[in-house]
mmCIF file of C-alpha atoms (C1' of nucleotides) in Angstrom:
data_model
loop_
_atom_site.group_PDB
_atom_site.id
_atom_site.type_symbol
_atom_site.label_atom_id
_atom_site.label_comp_id
_atom_site.label_asym_id
_atom_site.label_seq_id
_atom_site.Cartn_x
_atom_site.Cartn_y
_atom_site.Cartn_z
ATOM 1 C CA MET A 11 -9.378 19.102 12.230
ATOM 2 C CA ALA A 12 -8.248 20.028 15.718
ATOM 3 C CA ARG A 13 -11.536 18.755 16.984
ATOM 4 C CA SER A 14 -11.480 15.365 15.360
ATOM 5 C CA ASN A 15 -7.828 15.009 16.234
ATOM 6 C CA ASN A 16 -8.558 15.650 19.855
ATOM 7 C CA GLN A 17 -11.621 13.454 19.728
ATOM 8 C CA GLU A 18 -9.508 10.605 18.516
ATOM 9 C CA THR A 19 -6.794 11.139 21.092
ATOM 10 C CA ARG A 20 -9.382 11.105 23.861
ATOM 11 C CA THR A 21 -10.967 7.939 22.599
ATOM 12 C CA VAL A 22 -7.629 6.190 22.394
ATOM 13 C CA LEU A 23 -6.857 7.330 25.912
ATOM 14 C CA ARG A 24 -10.139 6.119 27.305
ATOM 15 C CA HIS A 25 -9.596 2.810 25.600
ATOM 16 C CA TRP A 26 -6.232 2.397 27.292
ATOM 17 C CA GLN A 27 -7.448 3.452 30.689
ATOM 18 C CA GLU A 28 -10.421 1.152 30.691
ATOM 19 C CA ASP A 29 -10.120 -1.806 28.412
ATOM 20 C CA VAL A 30 -6.654 -3.013 27.930
ATOM 21 C CA PRO A 31 -5.267 -6.313 29.052
ATOM 22 C CA ASP A 32 -1.850 -6.139 30.551
ATOM 23 C CA ASP A 33 0.080 -7.802 27.756
ATOM 24 C CA ARG A 34 -0.142 -5.491 24.809
ATOM 25 C CA LEU A 35 2.820 -3.232 24.913
ATOM 26 C CA ALA A 36 3.007 -3.257 21.132
ATOM 27 C CA HIS A 37 -0.434 -1.738 20.846
ATOM 28 C CA LEU A 38 0.452 0.934 23.384
ATOM 29 C CA VAL A 39 3.649 1.831 21.524
ATOM 30 C CA ARG A 40 1.733 2.142 18.260
ATOM 31 C CA ASP A 41 -0.973 4.329 19.769
ATOM 32 C CA ALA A 42 1.547 6.628 21.408
ATOM 33 C CA GLY A 43 3.414 6.913 18.111
ATOM 34 C CA ARG A 44 0.196 7.725 16.363
ATOM 35 C CA VAL A 45 -0.826 10.576 18.639
ATOM 36 C CA LEU A 46 2.707 11.974 18.526
ATOM 37 C CA THR A 47 2.639 11.938 14.740
ATOM 38 C CA LYS A 48 -0.800 13.495 14.548
ATOM 39 C CA THR A 49 0.123 16.266 16.919
ATOM 40 C CA LEU A 50 3.282 17.180 15.042
ATOM 41 C CA GLN A 51 1.495 16.836 11.706
ATOM 42 C CA THR A 52 -1.042 19.440 12.751
ATOM 43 C CA LYS A 53 1.684 21.912 13.630
ATOM 44 C CA LEU A 54 3.716 21.246 10.498
ATOM 45 C CA ALA A 55 0.626 21.801 8.370
ATOM 46 C CA ASP A 56 0.620 25.443 9.457
ATOM 47 C CA HIS A 57 3.847 25.758 7.483
ATOM 48 C CA SER A 58 2.672 23.652 4.530
ATOM 49 C CA VAL A 59 5.032 20.818 5.400
ATOM 50 C CA SER A 60 3.685 17.274 5.479
ATOM 51 C CA PHE A 61 4.924 14.712 7.932
ATOM 52 C CA GLY A 62 6.612 12.755 5.142
ATOM 53 C CA HIS A 63 8.533 15.816 4.007
ATOM 54 C CA TRP A 64 9.540 16.560 7.577
ATOM 55 C CA SER A 65 11.218 13.147 7.769
ATOM 56 C CA PHE A 66 13.510 14.015 4.882
ATOM 57 C CA LEU A 67 14.136 17.600 5.956
ATOM 58 C CA ARG A 68 15.335 16.330 9.333
ATOM 59 C CA ILE A 69 17.964 14.212 7.607
ATOM 60 C CA LEU A 70 18.985 16.877 5.103
ATOM 61 C CA TRP A 71 19.475 19.485 7.819
ATOM 62 C CA VAL A 72 22.238 17.214 9.090
ATOM 63 C CA THR A 73 23.692 16.091 5.745
ATOM 64 C CA GLU A 74 23.052 17.486 2.285
ATOM 65 C CA GLY A 75 24.087 15.799 -0.930
ATOM 66 C CA LEU A 76 22.886 12.298 -0.081
ATOM 67 C CA THR A 77 21.520 10.188 -2.916
ATOM 68 C CA GLN A 78 17.883 9.135 -3.007
ATOM 69 C CA ARG A 79 18.941 5.630 -2.053
ATOM 70 C CA GLU A 80 20.856 6.882 0.973
ATOM 71 C CA LEU A 81 17.933 9.056 2.013
ATOM 72 C CA SER A 82 15.584 6.077 1.770
ATOM 73 C CA GLU A 83 17.807 4.070 4.042
ATOM 74 C CA GLN A 84 18.200 6.784 6.634
ATOM 75 C CA ALA A 85 14.503 7.520 6.662
ATOM 76 C CA GLY A 86 13.592 3.841 6.791
ATOM 77 C CA LEU A 87 11.275 4.195 3.798
ATOM 78 C CA MET A 88 11.181 2.357 0.495
ATOM 79 C CA GLU A 89 12.554 4.007 -2.603
ATOM 80 C CA PRO A 90 9.307 4.727 -4.410
ATOM 81 C CA THR A 91 8.098 6.558 -1.319
ATOM 82 C CA THR A 92 11.270 8.592 -1.258
ATOM 83 C CA TYR A 93 11.082 9.265 -4.966
ATOM 84 C CA THR A 94 7.545 10.603 -4.775
ATOM 85 C CA ALA A 95 8.218 12.667 -1.678
ATOM 86 C CA LEU A 96 11.372 14.222 -3.142
ATOM 87 C CA LYS A 97 9.630 15.056 -6.389
ATOM 88 C CA ALA A 98 6.949 16.842 -4.409
ATOM 89 C CA MET A 99 9.529 18.589 -2.245
ATOM 90 C CA GLU A 100 11.333 19.758 -5.371
ATOM 91 C CA ALA A 101 8.047 21.119 -6.733
ATOM 92 C CA ASN A 102 7.493 22.903 -3.410
ATOM 93 C CA GLY A 103 10.911 24.519 -3.657
ATOM 94 C CA LEU A 104 12.349 22.786 -0.604
ATOM 95 C CA ILE A 105 15.109 20.817 -2.326
ATOM 96 C CA GLU A 106 17.083 20.475 -5.564
ATOM 97 C CA ARG A 107 17.921 17.173 -7.238
ATOM 98 C CA ARG A 108 21.323 17.283 -8.913
ATOM 99 C CA GLN A 109 23.519 14.945 -10.885
ATOM 100 C CA LEU A 110 27.196 15.353 -10.056
ATOM 101 C CA ASN A 111 30.335 14.989 -12.144
ATOM 102 C CA GLY A 112 29.776 12.607 -14.988
ATOM 103 C CA ASN A 113 27.602 10.196 -12.999
ATOM 104 C CA ARG A 114 24.202 9.872 -14.617
ATOM 105 C CA LYS A 115 22.839 7.258 -12.228
ATOM 106 C CA ASN A 116 23.022 8.845 -8.801
ATOM 107 C CA ILE A 117 20.888 11.829 -7.924
ATOM 108 C CA HIS A 118 22.070 13.953 -5.030
ATOM 109 C CA ILE A 119 19.684 15.987 -2.948
ATOM 110 C CA TYR A 120 20.407 19.500 -1.744
ATOM 111 C CA LEU A 121 18.282 21.904 0.246
ATOM 112 C CA THR A 122 17.204 25.211 -1.221
ATOM 113 C CA GLN A 123 17.587 28.271 0.958
ATOM 114 C CA LYS A 124 13.884 27.980 1.727
ATOM 115 C CA GLY A 125 14.359 24.372 2.852
ATOM 116 C CA ARG A 126 17.376 25.321 4.912
ATOM 117 C CA ASP A 127 15.572 28.211 6.572
ATOM 118 C CA LEU A 128 12.653 26.058 7.675
ATOM 119 C CA LYS A 129 14.938 24.399 10.214
ATOM 120 C CA GLN A 130 14.744 27.392 12.545
ATOM 121 C CA THR A 131 10.970 27.286 12.418
ATOM 122 C CA LEU A 132 10.212 23.596 12.500
ATOM 123 C CA ILE A 133 12.734 22.138 14.934
ATOM 124 C CA PRO A 134 11.284 24.155 17.831
ATOM 125 C CA LEU A 135 7.822 22.877 16.916
ATOM 126 C CA ALA A 136 8.987 19.286 17.168
ATOM 127 C CA GLU A 137 10.795 19.942 20.413
ATOM 128 C CA ALA A 138 7.698 21.579 21.828
ATOM 129 C CA VAL A 139 5.622 18.516 20.972
ATOM 130 C CA ASN A 140 8.175 16.297 22.683
ATOM 131 C CA GLU A 141 8.262 18.459 25.770
ATOM 132 C CA SER A 142 4.545 18.682 26.032
ATOM 133 C CA ALA A 143 4.258 14.916 25.520
ATOM 134 C CA VAL A 144 6.578 13.971 28.374
ATOM 135 C CA ARG A 145 5.531 16.696 30.765
ATOM 136 C CA GLY A 146 5.464 15.373 34.303
ATOM 137 C CA VAL A 147 7.145 12.107 33.435
ATOM 138 C CA ASP A 148 9.875 10.983 35.776
ATOM 139 C CA GLU A 149 13.381 11.320 34.334
ATOM 140 C CA ASP A 150 14.231 7.724 35.229
ATOM 141 C CA ASP A 151 11.079 6.532 33.497
ATOM 142 C CA LEU A 152 12.180 8.349 30.383
ATOM 143 C CA LEU A 153 15.568 6.678 30.445
ATOM 144 C CA ALA A 154 13.912 3.307 30.983
ATOM 145 C CA THR A 155 11.574 4.009 28.070
ATOM 146 C CA ARG A 156 14.484 4.749 25.773
ATOM 147 C CA ARG A 157 16.185 1.519 26.822
ATOM 148 C CA THR A 158 13.020 -0.470 26.248
ATOM 149 C CA LEU A 159 12.273 0.990 22.829
ATOM 150 C CA LEU A 160 15.841 0.504 21.635
ATOM 151 C CA ALA A 161 15.695 -3.096 22.876
ATOM 152 C CA ILE A 162 12.457 -3.652 20.944
ATOM 153 C CA ILE A 163 13.972 -2.379 17.722
ATOM 154 C CA SER A 164 17.093 -4.410 18.306
ATOM 155 C CA ASN A 165 15.272 -7.619 19.258
ATOM 156 C CA LEU A 166 13.024 -7.459 16.224
ATOM 157 C CA ALA A 167 15.991 -6.852 13.932
ATOM 158 C CA GLU A 168 17.302 -10.201 15.148
ATOM 159 C CA ALA A 169 13.952 -11.957 15.231
ATOM 160 C CA ASN A 170 13.327 -11.028 11.605
ATOM 161 C CA GLU A 171 16.521 -12.750 10.445
ATOM 162 C CA MET B 21 9.731 -9.487 1.848
ATOM 163 C CA ALA B 22 11.497 -10.885 4.908
ATOM 164 C CA ARG B 23 14.743 -9.600 3.515
ATOM 165 C CA SER B 24 13.726 -6.047 2.875
ATOM 166 C CA ASN B 25 11.836 -5.980 6.151
ATOM 167 C CA ASN B 26 14.928 -7.053 8.003
ATOM 168 C CA GLN B 27 17.090 -4.699 6.010
ATOM 169 C CA GLU B 28 14.911 -1.848 7.047
ATOM 170 C CA THR B 29 14.835 -2.858 10.690
ATOM 171 C CA ARG B 30 18.646 -3.028 10.720
ATOM 172 C CA THR B 31 18.977 0.374 9.126
ATOM 173 C CA VAL B 32 16.601 1.935 11.609
ATOM 174 C CA LEU B 33 18.544 0.316 14.427
ATOM 175 C CA ARG B 34 21.903 1.548 13.180
ATOM 176 C CA HIS B 35 20.434 5.003 12.828
ATOM 177 C CA TRP B 36 19.355 5.006 16.451
ATOM 178 C CA GLN B 37 22.573 3.583 17.760
ATOM 179 C CA GLU B 38 24.768 6.026 15.903
ATOM 180 C CA ASP B 39 23.071 9.197 14.914
ATOM 181 C CA VAL B 40 20.384 10.303 17.224
ATOM 182 C CA PRO B 41 20.493 13.300 19.480
ATOM 183 C CA ASP B 42 19.208 12.760 22.942
ATOM 184 C CA ASP B 43 15.961 14.680 22.639
ATOM 185 C CA ARG B 44 13.849 12.815 20.147
ATOM 186 C CA LEU B 45 11.766 10.372 22.067
ATOM 187 C CA ALA B 46 8.910 10.867 19.630
ATOM 188 C CA HIS B 47 10.976 9.583 16.766
ATOM 189 C CA LEU B 48 12.064 6.569 18.788
ATOM 190 C CA VAL B 49 8.474 5.741 19.728
ATOM 191 C CA ARG B 50 7.398 5.938 16.092
ATOM 192 C CA ASP B 51 10.234 3.740 14.885
ATOM 193 C CA ALA B 52 9.561 1.109 17.524
ATOM 194 C CA GLY B 53 5.882 1.136 16.607
ATOM 195 C CA ARG B 54 6.782 0.735 12.981
ATOM 196 C CA VAL B 55 8.979 -2.326 13.441
ATOM 197 C CA LEU B 56 6.390 -3.877 15.745
ATOM 198 C CA THR B 57 3.693 -3.371 13.133
ATOM 199 C CA LYS B 58 5.856 -4.690 10.317
ATOM 200 C CA THR B 59 6.764 -7.795 12.254
ATOM 201 C CA LEU B 60 3.183 -8.635 13.146
ATOM 202 C CA GLN B 61 2.008 -7.783 9.646
ATOM 203 C CA THR B 62 4.358 -10.366 8.187
ATOM 204 C CA LYS B 63 2.997 -13.069 10.467
ATOM 205 C CA LEU B 64 -0.647 -12.121 9.905
ATOM 206 C CA ALA B 65 -0.100 -12.266 6.160
ATOM 207 C CA ASP B 66 0.502 -16.008 6.448
ATOM 208 C CA HIS B 67 -3.173 -16.233 7.423
ATOM 209 C CA SER B 68 -4.373 -13.724 4.821
ATOM 210 C CA VAL B 69 -5.219 -11.139 7.458
ATOM 211 C CA SER B 70 -4.034 -7.577 6.972
ATOM 212 C CA PHE B 71 -2.975 -5.401 9.856
ATOM 213 C CA GLY B 72 -6.041 -3.207 9.418
ATOM 214 C CA HIS B 73 -8.357 -6.188 9.670
ATOM 215 C CA TRP B 74 -6.500 -7.422 12.733
ATOM 216 C CA SER B 75 -7.310 -4.138 14.491
ATOM 217 C CA PHE B 76 -11.029 -4.738 14.079
ATOM 218 C CA LEU B 77 -10.892 -8.445 14.834
ATOM 219 C CA ARG B 78 -9.193 -7.674 18.150
ATOM 220 C CA ILE B 79 -12.116 -5.485 19.141
ATOM 221 C CA LEU B 80 -14.783 -7.850 17.858
ATOM 222 C CA TRP B 81 -13.312 -10.803 19.743
ATOM 223 C CA VAL B 82 -14.146 -8.840 22.887
ATOM 224 C CA THR B 83 -17.502 -7.393 21.812
ATOM 225 C CA GLU B 84 -19.666 -8.331 18.842
ATOM 226 C CA GLY B 85 -22.595 -6.317 17.599
ATOM 227 C CA LEU B 86 -20.965 -2.897 17.721
ATOM 228 C CA THR B 87 -21.960 -0.401 15.062
ATOM 229 C CA GLN B 88 -19.479 0.856 12.491
ATOM 230 C CA ARG B 89 -19.308 4.138 14.319
ATOM 231 C CA GLU B 90 -18.507 2.443 17.604
ATOM 232 C CA LEU B 91 -15.869 0.319 15.951
ATOM 233 C CA SER B 92 -14.260 3.406 14.429
ATOM 234 C CA GLU B 93 -14.025 5.012 17.823
ATOM 235 C CA GLN B 94 -12.586 1.979 19.550
ATOM 236 C CA ALA B 95 -10.042 1.426 16.811
ATOM 237 C CA GLY B 96 -9.143 5.108 16.667
ATOM 238 C CA LEU B 97 -9.742 5.221 12.913
ATOM 239 C CA MET B 98 -11.960 7.432 10.803
ATOM 240 C CA GLU B 99 -15.240 6.134 9.463
ATOM 241 C CA PRO B 100 -14.314 5.804 5.815
ATOM 242 C CA THR B 101 -11.365 3.661 6.855
ATOM 243 C CA THR B 102 -13.623 1.498 8.953
ATOM 244 C CA TYR B 103 -16.228 1.314 6.230
ATOM 245 C CA THR B 104 -13.714 0.125 3.623
ATOM 246 C CA ALA B 105 -12.064 -2.342 5.973
ATOM 247 C CA LEU B 106 -15.377 -3.849 7.085
ATOM 248 C CA LYS B 107 -16.587 -4.182 3.511
ATOM 249 C CA ALA B 108 -13.400 -6.077 2.692
ATOM 250 C CA MET B 109 -13.720 -8.197 5.821
ATOM 251 C CA GLU B 110 -17.265 -9.057 4.856
ATOM 252 C CA ALA B 111 -16.075 -10.073 1.407
ATOM 253 C CA ASN B 112 -13.396 -12.224 3.046
ATOM 254 C CA GLY B 113 -16.019 -13.954 5.168
ATOM 255 C CA LEU B 114 -14.690 -12.678 8.473
ATOM 256 C CA ILE B 115 -17.721 -10.654 9.548
ATOM 257 C CA GLU B 116 -21.387 -10.032 8.825
ATOM 258 C CA ARG B 117 -22.990 -6.589 8.693
ATOM 259 C CA ARG B 118 -26.549 -6.694 10.024
ATOM 260 C CA GLN B 119 -29.371 -4.243 10.547
ATOM 261 C CA LEU B 120 -31.302 -4.950 13.713
ATOM 262 C CA ASN B 121 -34.970 -4.509 14.587
ATOM 263 C CA GLY B 122 -36.502 -1.779 12.524
ATOM 264 C CA ASN B 123 -33.432 0.463 12.592
ATOM 265 C CA ARG B 124 -32.236 1.166 9.087
ATOM 266 C CA LYS B 125 -29.460 3.558 10.055
ATOM 267 C CA ASN B 126 -27.182 1.564 12.319
ATOM 268 C CA ILE B 127 -25.243 -1.382 11.017
ATOM 269 C CA HIS B 128 -24.067 -3.882 13.576
ATOM 270 C CA ILE B 129 -21.030 -6.028 13.013
ATOM 271 C CA TYR B 130 -20.858 -9.706 13.939
ATOM 272 C CA LEU B 131 -18.099 -12.225 13.452
ATOM 273 C CA THR B 132 -18.609 -15.253 11.280
ATOM 274 C CA GLN B 133 -17.470 -18.564 12.661
ATOM 275 C CA LYS B 134 -14.362 -18.200 10.546
ATOM 276 C CA GLY B 135 -13.659 -14.794 12.067
ATOM 277 C CA ARG B 136 -14.291 -16.132 15.539
ATOM 278 C CA ASP B 137 -12.012 -19.110 15.010
ATOM 279 C CA LEU B 138 -9.098 -16.968 13.908
ATOM 280 C CA LYS B 139 -8.749 -15.754 17.474
ATOM 281 C CA GLN B 140 -7.090 -18.995 18.560
ATOM 282 C CA THR B 141 -4.585 -18.698 15.742
ATOM 283 C CA LEU B 142 -3.797 -15.009 15.687
ATOM 284 C CA ILE B 143 -3.680 -14.000 19.344
ATOM 285 C CA PRO B 144 -0.708 -16.286 19.997
ATOM 286 C CA LEU B 145 1.080 -14.738 17.022
ATOM 287 C CA ALA B 146 0.680 -11.280 18.470
ATOM 288 C CA GLU B 147 1.750 -12.424 21.896
ATOM 289 C CA ALA B 148 4.804 -14.071 20.405
ATOM 290 C CA VAL B 149 5.786 -10.824 18.703
ATOM 291 C CA ASN B 150 5.394 -8.971 21.984
ATOM 292 C CA GLU B 151 7.466 -11.516 23.853
ATOM 293 C CA SER B 152 10.197 -11.553 21.312
ATOM 294 C CA ALA B 153 10.230 -7.759 21.234
ATOM 295 C CA VAL B 154 10.747 -7.306 24.970
ATOM 296 C CA ARG B 155 13.054 -10.260 25.498
ATOM 297 C CA GLY B 156 15.743 -9.391 28.013
ATOM 298 C CA VAL B 157 14.127 -6.128 29.042
ATOM 299 C CA ASP B 158 14.020 -5.452 32.756
ATOM 300 C CA GLU B 159 10.546 -5.809 34.278
ATOM 301 C CA ASP B 160 10.806 -2.399 35.948
ATOM 302 C CA ASP B 161 11.791 -0.824 32.641
ATOM 303 C CA LEU B 162 8.672 -2.300 31.093
ATOM 304 C CA LEU B 163 6.487 -0.829 33.802
ATOM 305 C CA ALA B 164 8.187 2.531 33.394
ATOM 306 C CA THR B 165 7.652 2.325 29.645
ATOM 307 C CA ARG B 166 3.939 1.724 30.103
ATOM 308 C CA ARG B 167 3.711 4.697 32.443
ATOM 309 C CA THR B 168 5.576 6.912 30.012
ATOM 310 C CA LEU B 169 3.540 5.937 26.974
ATOM 311 C CA LEU B 170 0.258 6.391 28.818
ATOM 312 C CA ALA B 171 1.443 9.792 29.995
ATOM 313 C CA ILE B 172 2.307 10.752 26.419
ATOM 314 C CA ILE B 173 -1.146 9.815 25.175
ATOM 315 C CA SER B 174 -2.759 11.593 28.088
ATOM 316 C CA ASN B 175 -0.642 14.752 27.815
ATOM 317 C CA LEU B 176 -1.308 15.093 24.118
ATOM 318 C CA ALA B 177 -5.026 14.620 24.637
ATOM 319 C CA GLU B 178 -4.881 17.704 26.832
ATOM 320 C CA ALA B 179 -2.419 19.622 24.673
ATOM 321 C CA ASN B 180 -4.682 19.200 21.655
ATOM 322 C CA GLU B 181 -7.616 20.874 23.395
ATOM 323 C "C1'" DT C 22 37.541 -4.970 -23.041
ATOM 324 C "C1'" DG C 23 33.149 -6.697 -23.114
ATOM 325 C "C1'" DA C 24 29.469 -9.403 -20.984
ATOM 326 C "C1'" DA C 25 27.307 -10.343 -16.554
ATOM 327 C "C1'" DA C 26 26.117 -8.577 -12.261
ATOM 328 C "C1'" DA C 27 25.056 -5.003 -9.315
ATOM 329 C "C1'" DT C 28 23.209 -0.589 -8.563
ATOM 330 C "C1'" DA C 29 19.994 3.495 -8.723
ATOM 331 C "C1'" DC C 30 16.306 5.556 -10.229
ATOM 332 C "C1'" DT C 31 11.485 5.319 -12.228
ATOM 333 C "C1'" DT C 32 6.905 3.515 -13.257
ATOM 334 C "C1'" DA C 33 2.767 0.879 -12.390
ATOM 335 C "C1'" DG C 34 -0.477 -0.915 -9.500
ATOM 336 C "C1'" DA C 35 -2.293 -1.909 -4.849
ATOM 337 C "C1'" DT C 36 -3.655 -0.941 0.022
ATOM 338 C "C1'" DA C 37 -4.493 1.967 4.017
ATOM 339 C "C1'" DT C 38 -5.786 6.056 5.666
ATOM 340 C "C1'" DA C 39 -8.069 10.561 5.986
ATOM 341 C "C1'" DA C 40 -10.897 14.987 4.909
ATOM 342 C "C1'" DA C 41 -14.867 16.665 2.988
ATOM 343 C "C1'" DA C 42 -19.194 16.305 1.220
ATOM 344 C "C1'" DG C 43 -23.461 13.677 0.372
ATOM 345 C "C1'" DT C 44 -27.599 10.809 1.655
ATOM 346 C "C1'" DA C 45 -30.705 8.621 4.547
ATOM 347 C "C1'" DT C 46 -32.638 7.953 9.098
ATOM 348 C "C1'" DT C 47 -33.712 8.985 13.736
ATOM 349 C "C1'" DT C 48 -34.430 11.991 17.590
ATOM 350 C "C1'" DC C 49 -35.934 16.020 19.938
ATOM 351 C "C1'" DG C 50 -38.363 20.134 21.152
ATOM 352 C "C1'" DC C 51 -42.102 22.737 20.448
ATOM 353 C "C1'" DG D 23 -46.692 15.049 15.072
ATOM 354 C "C1'" DC D 24 -43.742 17.976 12.450
ATOM 355 C "C1'" DG D 25 -39.621 20.352 11.246
ATOM 356 C "C1'" DA D 26 -34.876 21.137 12.708
ATOM 357 C "C1'" DA D 27 -30.946 19.039 14.451
ATOM 358 C "C1'" DA D 28 -28.217 15.224 15.192
ATOM 359 C "C1'" DT D 29 -26.669 10.862 13.788
ATOM 360 C "C1'" DA D 30 -24.782 7.000 10.835
ATOM 361 C "C1'" DC D 31 -23.434 5.338 6.905
ATOM 362 C "C1'" DT D 32 -21.536 6.062 2.055
ATOM 363 C "C1'" DT D 33 -19.058 8.273 -1.719
ATOM 364 C "C1'" DT D 34 -15.456 11.013 -3.595
ATOM 365 C "C1'" DT D 35 -11.016 12.532 -3.746
ATOM 366 C "C1'" DA D 36 -6.324 12.885 -2.050
ATOM 367 C "C1'" DT D 37 -1.991 11.455 0.265
ATOM 368 C "C1'" DA D 38 1.327 8.146 1.938
ATOM 369 C "C1'" DT D 39 3.067 4.037 1.688
ATOM 370 C "C1'" DC D 40 4.400 -0.476 -0.226
ATOM 371 C "C1'" DT D 41 5.586 -4.451 -3.696
ATOM 372 C "C1'" DA D 42 6.847 -5.709 -8.120
ATOM 373 C "C1'" DA D 43 8.595 -4.816 -12.345
ATOM 374 C "C1'" DG D 44 11.125 -1.907 -15.684
ATOM 375 C "C1'" DT D 45 15.057 0.988 -17.475
ATOM 376 C "C1'" DA D 46 19.428 2.976 -17.483
ATOM 377 C "C1'" DT D 47 24.087 3.172 -15.730
ATOM 378 C "C1'" DT D 48 28.162 1.611 -13.524
ATOM 379 C "C1'" DT D 49 31.171 -1.899 -11.821
ATOM 380 C "C1'" DT D 50 33.422 -6.229 -11.857
ATOM 381 C "C1'" DC D 51 36.049 -9.779 -13.578
ATOM 382 C "C1'" DA D 52 37.267 -13.412 -16.844
#
DNA sequence: TGAAAATACTTAGATATAAAAGTATTTCGC
DNA sequence: GCGAAATACTTTTATATCTAAGTATTTTCA
């Protein structure tokens, strides 16, 4: 898999260096996102964690006890996606799904010790990917990139009204 | 769909404005890519073109007659993905799959007139999404963003060796 | 307080994508 | 020119994601 992964990254890179007209920032953003995801995915796989599960772990390491609905919203995924992922994560022993008090509608999600412990292992992996990705990039460029990407998300939130 | 799309975009935006630690550029890149894709996807759907098909049309508008393998590489997708997408595009009357000369192994892809004509309709849609996405963003920030994203793709190509 | 509305989860079905394995064809080196 | 290697497409199977619809529960308000 490392080979085909790298193969793909190279091809995407060559494409951008040689072929691309100057007006396709969207395409560039998507490609960068894709290689970032692939790279992290490969590292997470060594610990039997899929990228989808990582998304929820990240949130739960900050706040446990959220409902499935709340997790969906924070992750930016639809509820069936969340439902399936959480079921799988429960089966993998990463989380527990609990009903609290008398409420039979809401299901609250808690980490198991195993899920909690993974934080120490996985966060450094993600940080390493980030560091390696931006190696050599000017600090001002990074700040400008953050501004631009936030503006894109914000502009499209309005444009989609 | 517009509503849930917008709902999601807003939630992602709030998340970034309120919650995010300063060291997760990767996550920001992915989220921006996601809202860009969603926005374009919605507009393409009005013309019965899926985002996957758009990816191949874009390439074919520049160069017809590529093989499936070559298309996979340019699009940065695996061959089964390409195979399925092209079969569907053929069924939709967007492309033709032809064998040339005596070669029975390679399949070359050509646009139909319908596929060719869509260029005039769809390219402006994509450009409009790009424009609306970067509205109000400083020109220097845009250049810096391009540099950063290219560096990310390039760095990860090396890191994945 | 009881019916309507809103909420939260679940199920069903569809699409996009990939990995792995299979088949057919072409190319290359002896 | 023949057999091994490489190539190119196809099939199978699996995962992630979504939309739409369904079910159960809670909340609201007349």
